[in-house]
XYZ file of C-alpha atoms in Angstrom:
439
model
C -45.665 20.165 -39.253
C -45.212 21.652 -42.709
C -43.559 19.739 -45.556
C -40.455 21.965 -45.471
C -39.988 21.376 -41.729
C -40.416 17.635 -42.174
C -37.819 17.587 -44.963
C -35.362 19.671 -42.933
C -35.739 17.448 -39.893
C -35.376 14.297 -42.009
C -32.166 15.592 -43.602
C -30.779 16.512 -40.176
C -31.683 13.097 -38.777
C -30.157 11.205 -41.697
C -26.958 13.250 -41.418
C -26.667 12.359 -37.737
C -27.468 8.690 -38.418
C -24.499 8.165 -40.705
C -21.904 9.995 -38.638
C -20.787 6.796 -36.953
C -20.604 3.065 -37.599
C -19.704 1.876 -34.091
C -22.015 -0.680 -32.495
C -24.405 0.923 -30.010
C -28.103 0.494 -29.255
C -30.561 1.947 -26.751
C -33.896 1.219 -25.183
C -34.936 2.773 -21.879
C -35.575 1.337 -18.431
C -38.647 3.031 -17.009
C -38.137 5.376 -14.060
C -40.578 3.307 -11.983
C -37.844 0.623 -11.733
C -36.649 2.318 -8.578
C -34.686 -0.735 -7.387
C -32.058 -0.591 -10.156
C -31.985 3.221 -10.111
C -31.347 3.256 -6.351
C -28.658 0.587 -6.705
C -26.768 2.554 -9.356
C -27.096 5.668 -7.199
C -25.552 3.777 -4.282
C -22.652 2.569 -6.433
C -22.063 6.105 -7.668
C -22.125 7.500 -4.116
C -19.541 4.859 -3.181
C -17.345 6.045 -6.109
C -17.536 2.600 -7.714
C -19.019 4.102 -10.897
C -19.642 7.592 -12.286
C -23.176 8.595 -13.198
C -25.133 11.625 -14.412
C -28.175 11.123 -12.195
C -29.762 14.448 -13.214
C -31.121 12.915 -16.437
C -33.483 9.945 -16.415
C -34.528 7.447 -17.734
C -31.319 5.484 -18.238
C -30.895 3.194 -21.201
C -30.512 -0.532 -20.614
C -27.128 -0.290 -22.327
C -25.938 2.372 -19.858
C -27.176 0.291 -16.912
C -25.343 -2.773 -18.268
C -22.108 -0.838 -18.710
C -22.270 0.477 -15.145
C -22.987 -2.996 -13.746
C -20.014 -4.450 -15.644
C -17.907 -1.575 -14.341
C -18.975 -2.428 -10.789
C -18.275 -6.122 -11.380
C -14.673 -5.237 -12.194
C -14.456 -3.700 -8.689
C -16.301 -6.514 -6.992
C -13.845 -6.692 -4.086
C -14.931 -3.186 -3.006
C -18.592 -4.257 -2.598
C -20.092 -5.713 0.560
C -21.975 -9.025 0.500
C -25.405 -7.482 -0.012
C -24.147 -5.307 -2.867
C -22.523 -8.327 -4.516
C -25.751 -10.314 -4.325
C -27.717 -7.450 -5.847
C -25.111 -7.100 -8.582
C -25.431 -10.791 -9.462
C -29.221 -10.439 -9.556
C -29.172 -7.491 -11.969
C -26.493 -9.010 -14.195
C -28.873 -11.892 -14.942
C -31.018 -9.395 -16.825
C -28.765 -6.597 -18.084
C -25.892 -8.823 -19.241
C -28.068 -9.436 -22.295
C -27.132 -5.943 -23.517
C -23.388 -6.581 -23.787
C -22.813 -10.326 -24.093
C -22.697 -11.628 -27.683
C -24.598 -14.873 -26.907
C -27.014 -16.457 -24.419
C -24.428 -18.601 -22.630
C -24.549 -17.033 -19.176
C -26.639 -17.177 -16.003
C -29.688 -15.404 -17.414
C -33.021 -14.490 -15.871
C -36.085 -16.382 -17.060
C -37.828 -14.628 -19.964
C -41.055 -15.627 -21.656
C -39.241 -15.388 -24.999
C -35.689 -14.303 -25.741
C -33.839 -14.518 -29.054
C -30.428 -13.225 -30.054
C -28.133 -13.616 -33.058
C -25.542 -11.434 -34.750
C -28.221 -9.210 -36.354
C -31.388 -9.361 -34.263
C -32.269 -9.378 -30.557
C -35.840 -9.776 -29.312
C -37.169 -10.000 -25.742
C -40.820 -10.503 -24.691
C -42.248 -10.724 -21.182
C -45.783 -10.626 -19.749
C -46.725 -8.142 -17.037
C -48.965 -9.069 -14.103
C -49.124 -7.419 -10.709
C -51.265 -6.292 -7.812
C -50.884 -4.048 -4.786
C -53.192 -3.817 -1.766
C -53.401 -1.192 0.971
C -55.508 -1.071 4.108
C -55.888 1.257 7.092
C -58.597 2.556 9.445
C -60.214 4.515 6.595
C -60.699 1.496 4.348
C -58.834 -0.537 1.765
C -57.593 -0.074 -1.768
C -56.190 -2.332 -4.461
C -54.535 -1.785 -7.825
C -54.043 -4.556 -10.378
C -52.310 -4.378 -13.753
C -51.530 -6.680 -16.634
C -49.985 -6.423 -20.068
C -46.766 -7.176 -21.921
C -43.483 -5.518 -22.834
C -40.928 -6.065 -25.571
C -37.627 -4.628 -26.634
C -35.466 -5.366 -29.637
C -32.204 -4.422 -31.333
C -31.668 -4.609 -35.089
C -28.208 -4.344 -36.625
C -25.633 -2.167 -34.921
C -27.602 0.993 -34.163
C -31.388 0.524 -34.143
C -33.427 -0.191 -31.024
C -37.133 -0.225 -30.265
C -39.281 -1.050 -27.263
C -42.935 -1.068 -26.211
C -44.822 -1.582 -22.959
C -48.598 -1.833 -22.582
C -50.277 -2.041 -19.187
C -53.993 -2.206 -18.457
C -54.812 -0.993 -14.947
C -57.749 -1.156 -12.582
C -58.050 0.675 -9.262
C -60.765 0.098 -6.703
C -60.637 3.826 -5.894
C -59.211 6.701 -7.879
C -56.017 7.941 -6.258
C -54.728 9.944 -9.227
C -56.004 13.438 -9.934
C -54.380 16.794 -10.768
C -55.751 18.138 -7.482
C -54.250 15.335 -5.367
C -50.849 16.168 -3.848
C -49.279 12.723 -4.074
C -46.715 10.893 -6.192
C -49.121 8.235 -7.378
C -48.863 7.449 -11.097
C -50.831 10.046 -13.070
C -53.675 8.461 -15.016
C -56.236 9.343 -17.664
C -59.135 7.250 -16.397
C -61.816 5.672 -18.515
C -65.413 6.051 -17.349
C -66.194 3.789 -14.388
C -69.443 4.185 -12.477
C -68.436 2.022 -9.507
C -66.153 4.622 -7.938
C -62.957 3.007 -9.129
C -60.999 3.673 -12.265
C -59.598 1.911 -15.329
C -56.784 3.204 -17.478
C -54.092 1.902 -19.784
C -50.614 3.193 -20.523
C -48.679 2.646 -23.743
C -44.996 3.514 -23.625
C -42.113 2.847 -25.976
C -40.119 4.236 -28.838
C -37.561 3.789 -31.570
C -33.959 5.004 -31.281
C -30.838 5.260 -33.387
C -27.561 5.243 -31.468
C -23.887 5.713 -32.236
C -20.888 5.646 -29.924
C -21.233 9.268 -28.708
C -24.952 10.007 -29.025
C -28.468 8.973 -29.958
C -31.717 10.267 -31.427
C -35.166 8.835 -30.887
C -38.927 9.141 -31.171
C -40.233 8.074 -27.783
C -43.382 8.082 -25.659
C -42.246 7.786 -22.083
C -41.699 9.619 -18.791
C -38.841 12.079 -18.236
C -37.193 13.010 -14.925
C -34.679 15.871 -14.858
C -33.032 17.024 -11.636
C -31.363 15.147 -8.773
C -33.807 14.098 -6.082
C -34.905 11.312 -3.784
C -38.493 12.452 -3.311
C -39.766 14.165 -6.435
C -37.854 16.368 -8.860
C -38.718 20.065 -9.094
C -37.640 20.371 -12.763
C -39.286 17.573 -14.767
C -40.746 15.083 -12.302
C -42.330 12.624 -14.759
C -45.541 12.869 -12.741
C -47.843 13.502 -15.729
C -49.062 10.745 -18.088
C -46.372 9.891 -20.643
C -46.254 11.981 -23.817
C -44.497 11.588 -27.168
C -41.268 13.452 -27.827
C -38.262 13.662 -30.099
C -35.009 13.341 -28.169
C -31.334 13.969 -28.771
C -28.429 12.924 -26.545
C -24.788 13.855 -27.222
C -21.726 12.899 -25.171
C -18.673 13.516 -27.390
C -16.215 13.795 -24.461
C -16.130 12.619 -20.852
C -16.730 16.089 -19.373
C -19.710 17.176 -21.536
C -23.218 15.712 -21.737
C -26.107 17.284 -23.688
C -29.794 16.326 -23.657
C -32.731 17.774 -25.591
C -36.337 16.857 -26.282
C -39.354 18.325 -28.059
C -42.658 16.969 -26.796
C -46.324 16.954 -27.758
C -48.395 17.726 -24.650
C -52.109 17.398 -23.928
C -53.572 20.827 -23.177
C -57.075 19.763 -22.009
C -58.211 23.154 -23.367
C -61.099 22.710 -25.806
C -60.657 24.193 -29.288
C -64.220 25.323 -29.972
C -63.485 26.006 -33.657
C -62.647 22.323 -34.209
C -65.314 20.833 -31.922
C -68.523 19.682 -33.567
C -71.644 17.572 -33.041
C -71.374 13.974 -34.235
C -74.729 12.230 -33.967
C -75.767 12.220 -30.320
C -72.344 13.237 -29.020
C -69.735 15.954 -29.450
C -66.403 15.486 -31.195
C -64.098 17.419 -28.841
C -60.688 18.664 -29.970
C -58.059 20.287 -27.761
C -55.740 23.217 -28.420
C -52.235 22.266 -29.555
C -49.522 22.384 -26.904
C -45.788 21.588 -27.034
C -42.659 21.654 -24.888
C -38.997 22.005 -25.857
C -36.160 21.628 -23.343
C -32.407 21.188 -23.201
C -29.831 20.502 -20.504
C -26.056 21.011 -20.680
C -24.066 19.011 -18.118
C -20.410 19.856 -17.450
C -18.022 17.851 -15.267
C -15.230 20.318 -14.333
C -13.707 17.827 -11.903
C -14.469 14.156 -11.473
C -17.751 13.454 -9.628
C -18.844 17.112 -9.676
C -21.518 17.823 -12.268
C -23.037 21.198 -13.093
C -26.113 21.216 -15.337
C -27.768 24.232 -16.978
C -30.863 24.167 -19.122
C -34.019 25.879 -20.246
C -37.421 24.982 -21.619
C -40.490 26.546 -23.175
C -44.124 25.520 -23.288
C -45.804 26.938 -26.377
C -49.215 26.573 -27.979
C -51.798 27.845 -30.467
C -49.530 27.243 -33.474
C -47.979 24.373 -35.353
C -44.590 22.939 -34.399
C -42.153 25.802 -34.885
C -38.775 24.938 -36.498
C -36.894 27.269 -34.130
C -37.850 25.078 -31.190
C -36.546 22.025 -33.050
C -33.018 23.467 -32.915
C -31.727 21.753 -29.770
C -29.113 24.217 -28.529
C -31.142 27.459 -28.306
C -32.116 29.681 -25.395
C -35.833 29.429 -26.071
C -36.983 32.579 -24.273
C -35.009 34.649 -26.781
C -36.741 32.811 -29.629
C -40.086 33.666 -28.068
C -39.109 37.348 -28.005
C -38.251 37.323 -31.690
C -41.504 35.568 -32.602
C -43.651 38.028 -30.588
C -41.947 41.259 -31.579
C -45.157 43.290 -31.176
C -44.585 43.134 -27.436
C -48.053 41.874 -26.614
C -48.041 39.816 -23.424
C -50.928 37.784 -24.743
C -48.796 36.452 -27.611
C -45.907 35.277 -25.450
C -45.202 31.694 -24.470
C -44.142 30.212 -21.113
C -40.366 29.836 -20.670
C -38.310 28.346 -17.836
C -34.668 28.239 -16.753
C -33.087 25.675 -14.431
C -29.808 24.388 -13.109
C -28.658 21.380 -11.095
C -25.463 20.745 -9.120
C -24.482 17.259 -7.966
C -21.372 16.324 -5.949
C -20.146 12.865 -5.013
C -16.596 14.007 -4.239
C -16.804 12.632 -0.674
C -17.105 8.862 -0.697
C -20.567 7.530 0.235
C -21.957 11.076 0.195
C -24.212 12.697 -2.403
C -24.933 16.428 -2.133
C -27.144 18.189 -4.664
C -29.182 21.281 -5.404
C -31.591 22.116 -8.210
C -33.329 25.411 -8.975
C -36.238 25.932 -11.367
C -37.053 29.523 -12.385
C -40.382 30.177 -14.096
C -40.471 33.196 -16.456
C -37.066 34.538 -15.427
C -36.689 38.344 -15.546
C -33.629 40.128 -14.147
C -35.490 43.414 -13.806
C -38.141 41.856 -11.594
C -35.476 40.431 -9.281
C -34.182 43.917 -8.377
C -37.510 45.779 -8.361
C -38.927 45.822 -4.819
C -42.363 46.903 -6.052
C -42.721 43.781 -8.176
C -42.805 40.131 -7.240
C -39.497 38.305 -7.138
C -38.764 35.692 -9.763
C -40.958 32.661 -9.453
C -38.656 29.830 -8.462
C -38.545 26.394 -6.910
C -35.446 25.266 -5.021
C -34.449 21.817 -3.832
C -31.400 21.027 -1.720
C -30.505 17.685 -0.235
C -28.046 14.939 0.501
C -27.697 11.247 1.155
C -25.173 9.309 3.269
C -24.765 5.694 2.136
C -23.143 2.904 4.161
C -21.392 5.508 6.275
C -20.338 3.810 9.507
C -23.125 1.197 9.372
C -23.394 -1.062 6.330
C -26.634 -0.998 4.341
C -27.989 2.042 6.188
C -28.901 5.202 4.251
C -29.670 8.635 5.649
C -31.458 11.089 3.358
C -32.483 14.706 3.939
C -34.168 16.934 1.352
C -35.763 20.372 1.483
C -37.955 21.775 -1.286
C -39.419 25.266 -1.477
C -41.682 26.352 -4.335
C -42.923 29.940 -4.420
C -46.452 30.932 -5.464
C -47.274 31.009 -9.202
C -44.387 28.663 -10.157
C -45.483 26.165 -12.864
C -48.588 28.298 -13.560
C -49.316 30.722 -16.392
C -51.993 33.278 -17.127
C -52.582 31.654 -20.524
C -54.334 28.351 -19.900
C -52.737 26.587 -22.858
C -49.150 27.287 -21.740
C -49.153 26.052 -18.139
C -46.274 23.769 -17.150
C -48.567 20.755 -17.331
C -49.816 17.970 -19.569
C -53.218 16.291 -19.233
C -53.733 18.863 -16.429
C -50.953 17.221 -14.327
C -48.078 19.471 -13.293
C -44.775 18.436 -14.918
C -42.765 19.920 -12.025
C -42.769 19.095 -8.322
C -45.735 17.002 -7.229
C -46.771 19.528 -4.523
C -47.112 22.304 -7.108
C -46.620 25.969 -6.261
C -46.810 27.704 -2.866
C -45.377 24.707 -0.999
C -42.534 23.623 1.235
C -41.445 20.102 2.047
C -38.916 18.541 4.413
C -38.217 14.913 3.539
C -36.240 12.698 5.930
């Protein structure tokens, strides 16, 4: 990033920082915490709370607010829901209560005063699987912290060291197992570590942050077809704005891993090679409108670009990025173009205990191609589904989801601009040329 771009971004950030003095802070609950995410989804389906489930991860502050909102409607919850609510409040009440005088979960270390909050916990876990083909285990250990300073600043970090007896993560494997960049292991298994976290500045109607984490965009119960979060986490700048109840805006600019060797920057270092990869980035935005309560319509677009430094045009959050690409490659050469995408998501919870949704991802949209019978149709992925919660029988959920992804979706003829990071597809886990029925 050039000095002028850095100065422009710093001035923009500082301007946003001082727009508000209301108390608000954010750190993010990882998308792998499926228990709390599913619980909030259930409460939203039951019309206990309202929720934009097309954008994840949620902040701990948002989760706490929704749990407090549900607690105010406690009489509408069944016994199991009330017990789960009490369980989660032991943790997330820390976000909103001014002191430690409540029924709190056990933490390794927790401190809070009027200026500073700090929470530290160790991580230790193991999973084991066995069938007729053999057995497999995965163990992990590490630690995680999060902290708030003053009225607006938050930061968090999570480090996990992992060992697997067999490698179940690979770009060629069609599963939803956590994507991993393995270290060398000659025993057939794999070792990898994952560092996630970030620093955020929040005010009462928005936030900005520098984060390394996973992103999931698009409603789903079995793998999003927009941003699935399936790839290893990458660093990104993020912006979230919610100035009114009916409008929600999200944007990020990320630094991806291309896995494409830059031969001009690769050299011999002693007995080994110093390998450098081509630069690769992604910029994306999503506008969410709520025309009527519990009906949300989201529109967005993204671009994967490479072989240049960070371009200031892609740091402007509100743009239609394909048009920017056209202006930057005015010679018309296909080999200079980048890889752009368009997507939309519709979510309805207007019928109590019912969630209906649809998301469509269009890769390299072109209106002319859609009407030309001699050319391929637009490359798209479509997901449609629904869930019935506690409908007739308490604590029973029925889910149906259909996903269709046409050939060539998520791919690109330029290797450095595929819709992937660390060679893992950022879209649906089955990739292109696939259909799935999930029940």
